[in-house]
Short mmCIF file of C-alpha atoms in Angstrom, two decimals:
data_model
loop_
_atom_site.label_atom_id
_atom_site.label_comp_id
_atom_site.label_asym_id
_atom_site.label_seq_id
_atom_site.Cartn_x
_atom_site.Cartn_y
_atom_site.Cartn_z
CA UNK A 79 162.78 -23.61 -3.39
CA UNK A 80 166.02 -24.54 -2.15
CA UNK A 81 166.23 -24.16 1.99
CA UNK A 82 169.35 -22.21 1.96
CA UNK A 83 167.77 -19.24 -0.75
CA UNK A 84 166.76 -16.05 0.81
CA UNK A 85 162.94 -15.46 1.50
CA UNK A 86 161.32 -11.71 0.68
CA UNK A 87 160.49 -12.12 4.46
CA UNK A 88 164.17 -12.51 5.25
CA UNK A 89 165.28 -10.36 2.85
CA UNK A 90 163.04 -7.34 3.40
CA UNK A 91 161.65 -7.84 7.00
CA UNK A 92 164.00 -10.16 8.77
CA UNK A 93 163.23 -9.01 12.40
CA UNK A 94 159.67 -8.79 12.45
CA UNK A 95 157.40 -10.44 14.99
CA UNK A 96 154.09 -11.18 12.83
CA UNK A 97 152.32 -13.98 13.35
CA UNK A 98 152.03 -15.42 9.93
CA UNK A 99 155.96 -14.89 8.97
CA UNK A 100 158.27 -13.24 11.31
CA UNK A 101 161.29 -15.04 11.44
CA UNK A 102 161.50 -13.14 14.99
CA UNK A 103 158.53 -14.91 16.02
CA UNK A 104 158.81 -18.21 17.51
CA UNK A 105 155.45 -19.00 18.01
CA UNK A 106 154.22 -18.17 14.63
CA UNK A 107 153.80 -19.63 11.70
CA UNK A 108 157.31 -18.25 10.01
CA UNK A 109 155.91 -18.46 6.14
CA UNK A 110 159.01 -17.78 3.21
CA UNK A 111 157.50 -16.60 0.19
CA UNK A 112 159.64 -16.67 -2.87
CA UNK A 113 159.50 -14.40 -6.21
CA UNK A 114 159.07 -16.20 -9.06
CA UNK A 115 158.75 -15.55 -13.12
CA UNK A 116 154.94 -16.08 -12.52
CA UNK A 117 154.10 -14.73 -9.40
CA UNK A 118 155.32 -15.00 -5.31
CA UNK A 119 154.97 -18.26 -4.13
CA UNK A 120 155.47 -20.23 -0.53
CA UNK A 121 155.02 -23.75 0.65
CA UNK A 122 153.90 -24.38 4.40
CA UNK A 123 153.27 -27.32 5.99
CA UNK A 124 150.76 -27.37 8.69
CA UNK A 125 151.68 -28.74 12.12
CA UNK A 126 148.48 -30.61 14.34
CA UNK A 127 147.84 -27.76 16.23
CA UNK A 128 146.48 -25.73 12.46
CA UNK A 129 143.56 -27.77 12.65
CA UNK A 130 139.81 -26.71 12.79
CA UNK A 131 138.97 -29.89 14.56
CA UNK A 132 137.30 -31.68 12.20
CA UNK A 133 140.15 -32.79 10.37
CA UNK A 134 141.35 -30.05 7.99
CA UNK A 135 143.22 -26.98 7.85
CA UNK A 136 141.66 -23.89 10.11
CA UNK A 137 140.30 -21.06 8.10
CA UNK A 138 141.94 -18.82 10.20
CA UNK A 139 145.47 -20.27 9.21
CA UNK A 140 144.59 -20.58 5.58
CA UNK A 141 143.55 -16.56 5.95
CA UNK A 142 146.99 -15.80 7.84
CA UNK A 143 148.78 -17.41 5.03
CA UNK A 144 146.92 -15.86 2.12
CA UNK A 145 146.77 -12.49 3.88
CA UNK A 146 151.10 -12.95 5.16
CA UNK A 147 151.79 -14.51 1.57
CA UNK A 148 149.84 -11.73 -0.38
CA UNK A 149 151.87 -9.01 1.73
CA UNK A 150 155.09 -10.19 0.55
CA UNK A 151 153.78 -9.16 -2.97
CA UNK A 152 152.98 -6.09 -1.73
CA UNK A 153 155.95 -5.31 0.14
CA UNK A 154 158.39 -6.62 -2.73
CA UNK A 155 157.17 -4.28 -5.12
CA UNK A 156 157.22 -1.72 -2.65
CA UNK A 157 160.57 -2.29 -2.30
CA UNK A 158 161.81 -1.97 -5.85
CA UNK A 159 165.37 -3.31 -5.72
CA UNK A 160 166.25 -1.93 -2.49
CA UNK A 161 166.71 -4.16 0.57
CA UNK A 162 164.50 -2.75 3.08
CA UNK A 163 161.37 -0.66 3.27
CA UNK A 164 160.53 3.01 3.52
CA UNK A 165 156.60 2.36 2.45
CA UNK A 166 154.76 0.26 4.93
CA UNK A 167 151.21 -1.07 3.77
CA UNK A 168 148.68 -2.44 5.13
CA UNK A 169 145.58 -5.68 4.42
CA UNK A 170 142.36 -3.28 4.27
CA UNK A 171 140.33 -5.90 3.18
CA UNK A 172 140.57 -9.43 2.57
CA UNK A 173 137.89 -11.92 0.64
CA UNK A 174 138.55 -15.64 0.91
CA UNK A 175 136.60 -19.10 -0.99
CA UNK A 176 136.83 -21.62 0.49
CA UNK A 177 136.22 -24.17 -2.08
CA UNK A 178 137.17 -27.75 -0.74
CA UNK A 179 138.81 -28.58 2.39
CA UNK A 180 142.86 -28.83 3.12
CA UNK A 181 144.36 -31.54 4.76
CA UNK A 182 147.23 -31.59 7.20
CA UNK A 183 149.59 -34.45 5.86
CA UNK A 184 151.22 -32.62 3.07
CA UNK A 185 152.52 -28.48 2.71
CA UNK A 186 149.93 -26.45 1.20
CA UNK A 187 151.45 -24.26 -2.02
CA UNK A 188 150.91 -20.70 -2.23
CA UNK A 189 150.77 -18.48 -5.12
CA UNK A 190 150.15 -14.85 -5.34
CA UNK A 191 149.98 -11.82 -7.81
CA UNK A 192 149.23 -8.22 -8.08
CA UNK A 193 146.37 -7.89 -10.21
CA UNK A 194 145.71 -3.80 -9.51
CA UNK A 195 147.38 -1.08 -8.63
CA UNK A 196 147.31 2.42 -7.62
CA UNK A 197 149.00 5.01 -5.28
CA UNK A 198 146.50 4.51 -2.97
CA UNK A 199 145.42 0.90 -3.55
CA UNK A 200 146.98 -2.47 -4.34
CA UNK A 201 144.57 -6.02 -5.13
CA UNK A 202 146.11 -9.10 -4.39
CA UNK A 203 144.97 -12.38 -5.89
CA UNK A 204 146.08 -15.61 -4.41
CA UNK A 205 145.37 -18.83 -4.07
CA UNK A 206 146.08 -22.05 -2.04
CA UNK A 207 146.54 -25.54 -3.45
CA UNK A 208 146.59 -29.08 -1.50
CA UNK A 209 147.37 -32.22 -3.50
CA UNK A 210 147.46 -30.05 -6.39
CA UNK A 211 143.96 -28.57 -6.43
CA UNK A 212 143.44 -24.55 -5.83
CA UNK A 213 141.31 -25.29 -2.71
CA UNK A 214 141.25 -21.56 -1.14
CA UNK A 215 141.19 -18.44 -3.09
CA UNK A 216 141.91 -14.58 -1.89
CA UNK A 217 141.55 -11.26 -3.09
CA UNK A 218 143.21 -8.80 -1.23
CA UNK A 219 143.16 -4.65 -1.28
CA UNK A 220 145.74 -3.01 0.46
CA UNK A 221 146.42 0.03 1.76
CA UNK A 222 149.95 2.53 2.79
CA UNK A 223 150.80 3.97 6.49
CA UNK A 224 150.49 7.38 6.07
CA UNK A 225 154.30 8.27 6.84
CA UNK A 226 154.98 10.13 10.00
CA UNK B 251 131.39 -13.12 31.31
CA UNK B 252 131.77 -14.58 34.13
CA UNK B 253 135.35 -16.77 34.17
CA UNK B 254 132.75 -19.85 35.73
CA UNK B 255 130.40 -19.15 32.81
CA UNK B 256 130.15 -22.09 30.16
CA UNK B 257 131.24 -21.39 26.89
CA UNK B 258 129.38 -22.46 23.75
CA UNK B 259 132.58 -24.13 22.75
CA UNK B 260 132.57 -25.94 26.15
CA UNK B 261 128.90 -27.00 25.93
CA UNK B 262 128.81 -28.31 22.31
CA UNK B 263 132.66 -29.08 21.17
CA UNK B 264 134.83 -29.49 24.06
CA UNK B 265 136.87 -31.96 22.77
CA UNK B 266 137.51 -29.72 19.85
CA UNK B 267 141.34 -29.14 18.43
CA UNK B 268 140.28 -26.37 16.35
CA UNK B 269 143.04 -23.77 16.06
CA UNK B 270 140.80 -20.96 16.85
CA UNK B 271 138.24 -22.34 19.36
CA UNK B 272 139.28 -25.81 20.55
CA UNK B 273 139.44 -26.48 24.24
CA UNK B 274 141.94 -29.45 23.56
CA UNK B 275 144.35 -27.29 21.28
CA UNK B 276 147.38 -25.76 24.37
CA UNK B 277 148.59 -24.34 21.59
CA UNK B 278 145.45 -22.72 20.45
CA UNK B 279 143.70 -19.26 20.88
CA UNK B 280 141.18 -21.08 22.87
CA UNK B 281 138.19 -18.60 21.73
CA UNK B 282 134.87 -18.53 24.23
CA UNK B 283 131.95 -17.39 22.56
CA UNK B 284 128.61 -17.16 25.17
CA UNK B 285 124.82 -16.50 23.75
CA UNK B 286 123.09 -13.08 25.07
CA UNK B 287 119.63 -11.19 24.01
CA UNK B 288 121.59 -9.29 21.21
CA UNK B 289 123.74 -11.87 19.83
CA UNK B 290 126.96 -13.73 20.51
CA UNK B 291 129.84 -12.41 22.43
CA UNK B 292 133.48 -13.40 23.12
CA UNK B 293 136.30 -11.45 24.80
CA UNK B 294 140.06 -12.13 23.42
CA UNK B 295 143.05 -10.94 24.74
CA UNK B 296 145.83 -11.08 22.20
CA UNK B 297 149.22 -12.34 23.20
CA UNK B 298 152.61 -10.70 21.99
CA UNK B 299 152.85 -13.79 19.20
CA UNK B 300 149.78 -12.24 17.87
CA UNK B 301 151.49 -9.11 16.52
CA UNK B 302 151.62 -7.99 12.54
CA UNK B 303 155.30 -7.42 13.46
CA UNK B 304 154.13 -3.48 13.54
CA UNK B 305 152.39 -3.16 16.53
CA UNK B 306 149.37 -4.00 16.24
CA UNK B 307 146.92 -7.41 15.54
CA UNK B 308 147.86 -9.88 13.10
CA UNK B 309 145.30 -9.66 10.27
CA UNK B 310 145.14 -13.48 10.22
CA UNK B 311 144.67 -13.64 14.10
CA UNK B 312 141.66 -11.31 13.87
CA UNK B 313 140.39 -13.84 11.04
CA UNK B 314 140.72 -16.53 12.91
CA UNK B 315 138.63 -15.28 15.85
CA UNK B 316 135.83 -13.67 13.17
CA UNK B 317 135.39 -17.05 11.61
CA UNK B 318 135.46 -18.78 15.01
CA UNK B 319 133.18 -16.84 16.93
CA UNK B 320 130.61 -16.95 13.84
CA UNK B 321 131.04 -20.50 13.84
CA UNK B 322 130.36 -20.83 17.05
CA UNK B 323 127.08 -18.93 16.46
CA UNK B 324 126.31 -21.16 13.57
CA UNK B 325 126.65 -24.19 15.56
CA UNK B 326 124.55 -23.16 18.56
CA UNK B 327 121.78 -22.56 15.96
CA UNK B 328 122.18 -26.25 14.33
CA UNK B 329 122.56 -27.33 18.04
CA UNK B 330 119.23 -25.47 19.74
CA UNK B 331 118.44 -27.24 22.86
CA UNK B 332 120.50 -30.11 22.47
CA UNK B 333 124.27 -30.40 24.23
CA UNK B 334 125.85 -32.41 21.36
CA UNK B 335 126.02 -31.42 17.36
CA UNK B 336 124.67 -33.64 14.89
CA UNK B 337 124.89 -31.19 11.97
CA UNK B 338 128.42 -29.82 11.19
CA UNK B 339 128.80 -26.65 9.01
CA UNK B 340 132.04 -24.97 7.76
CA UNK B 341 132.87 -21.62 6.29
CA UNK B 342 132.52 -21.38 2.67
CA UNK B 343 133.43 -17.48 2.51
CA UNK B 344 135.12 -14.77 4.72
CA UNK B 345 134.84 -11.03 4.20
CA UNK B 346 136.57 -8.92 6.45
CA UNK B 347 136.83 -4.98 6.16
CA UNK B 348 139.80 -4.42 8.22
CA UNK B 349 138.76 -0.36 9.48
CA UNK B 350 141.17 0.71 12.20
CA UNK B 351 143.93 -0.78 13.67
CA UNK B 352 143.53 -3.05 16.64
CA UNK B 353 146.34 -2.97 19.71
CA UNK B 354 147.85 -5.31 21.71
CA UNK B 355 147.25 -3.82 25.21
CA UNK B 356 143.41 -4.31 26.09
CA UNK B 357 141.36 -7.29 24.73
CA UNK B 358 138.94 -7.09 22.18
CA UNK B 359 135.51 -7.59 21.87
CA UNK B 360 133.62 -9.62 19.36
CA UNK B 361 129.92 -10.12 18.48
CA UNK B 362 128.10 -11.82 15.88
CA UNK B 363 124.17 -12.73 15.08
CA UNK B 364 122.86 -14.91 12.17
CA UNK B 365 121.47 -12.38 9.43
CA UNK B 366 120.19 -14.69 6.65
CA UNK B 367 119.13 -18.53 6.86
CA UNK B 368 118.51 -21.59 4.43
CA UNK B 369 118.85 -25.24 4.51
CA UNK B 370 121.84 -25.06 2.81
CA UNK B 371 123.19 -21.55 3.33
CA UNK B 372 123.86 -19.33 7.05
CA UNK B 373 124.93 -15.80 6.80
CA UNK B 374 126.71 -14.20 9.72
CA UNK B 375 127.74 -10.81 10.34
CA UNK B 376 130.60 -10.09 13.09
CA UNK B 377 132.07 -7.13 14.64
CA UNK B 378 135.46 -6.59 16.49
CA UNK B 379 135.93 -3.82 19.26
CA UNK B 380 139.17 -2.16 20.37
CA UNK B 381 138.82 0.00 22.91
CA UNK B 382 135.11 0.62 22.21
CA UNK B 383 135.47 0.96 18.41
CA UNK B 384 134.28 -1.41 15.41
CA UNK B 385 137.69 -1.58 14.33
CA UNK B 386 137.23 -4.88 11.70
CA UNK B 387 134.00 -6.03 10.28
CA UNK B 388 133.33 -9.52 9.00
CA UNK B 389 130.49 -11.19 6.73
CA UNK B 390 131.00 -15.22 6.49
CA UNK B 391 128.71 -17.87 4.54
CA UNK B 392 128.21 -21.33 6.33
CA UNK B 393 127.73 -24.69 4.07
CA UNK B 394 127.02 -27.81 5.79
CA UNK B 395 128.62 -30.91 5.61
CA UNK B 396 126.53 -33.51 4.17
CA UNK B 397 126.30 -36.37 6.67
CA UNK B 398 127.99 -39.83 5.62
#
């Protein structure tokens, strides 16, 4: 993706504070996912301190970014065409593989897709590649706010 | 806990950069998990950077912790008496059932015990507490690393 094209995050959310990708967060990881023909994707790459100490990515990072990137999905076809949000929803469970480890020298690529979906329920799949292997895979369900 | 108390992460990895757990990562959650009669038990206070950007705990965040403190579980098993590892296991696969929604203002509490157990397989279950509620459940399998 070009730098200067507009994320979903900035697009949809711009002033939120999450952790995984709030661009109103300094201290987080600030992930820009992208929609694409085939699916929402993101690149991130990890700084040192996204280790797990031995070397490779933290699963706790990995599960931010899966669970931040699969949100955008969510939250884009929430959306519709509009440009902000009136339905909120939420990850109400999340199931992560972790197949091989993921090293820190090079961005990790993201790619995620509805694969379900009800008015009550929406599955996520997504996956993470390093050096061009799916290393990390994710199924997500999610779930609305009630509105108040 | 007592603040003087030594962690598990301070007896067997202190050196450790881990994202989640390590003592050497400033930047770090800096997770202490401590051994009792009915399992293992950390206390977390979450920061404002560890927000979903809607009030309450990034999903990721309470992954990170989940997978940490059953790690650190896993390693004081493959550990026992000793004060150093020699066996090094990672997480293979994360469950988490996210329940109820988890604040900001108190910390939470986590716990987590060993539930099934093979040379090349560990099963934990973990539990996080907001204000004395299970609020996110987690299952995780363990896969060690073969030794070089």
């Amino acid at each position: 993706m070009l730098e200067s094209e507009i994320s979903i995050q900035e697009r949809l959310y711009p002033d939120s504070t999450c952790f995984g990708c709030g661009r109103a967060n300094p201290d987080g990881l600030q992930l820009r996912s992208y929609a694409r023909p085939e699916g929402v994707i993101a690149s991130f790459q990890p700084g040192p301190a996204h280790s797990n100490g031995m070397g490779s990515m933290n699963g706790g990072i990995i599960a931010t970014l899966l669970d931040c990137h699969s949100g955008a999905v969510v939250l884009l076809d929430a959306a519709g065409d509009a440009d902000s949000l009136t339905d909120l929803w939420v990850t109400a469970g999340l199931e992560i593989r972790y197949r091989l480890p993921t090293f820190l020298d090079m961005p990790v690529e993201l790619h995620a897709e509805i694969t379900e979906k009800s008015e009550s329920s929406i599955l996520v799949k997504a996956t993470l590649r390093y050096d061009g292997k799916v290393r990390v895979q994710a199924e997500s369900r999610w779930a609305p706010i009630p509105k108040r």
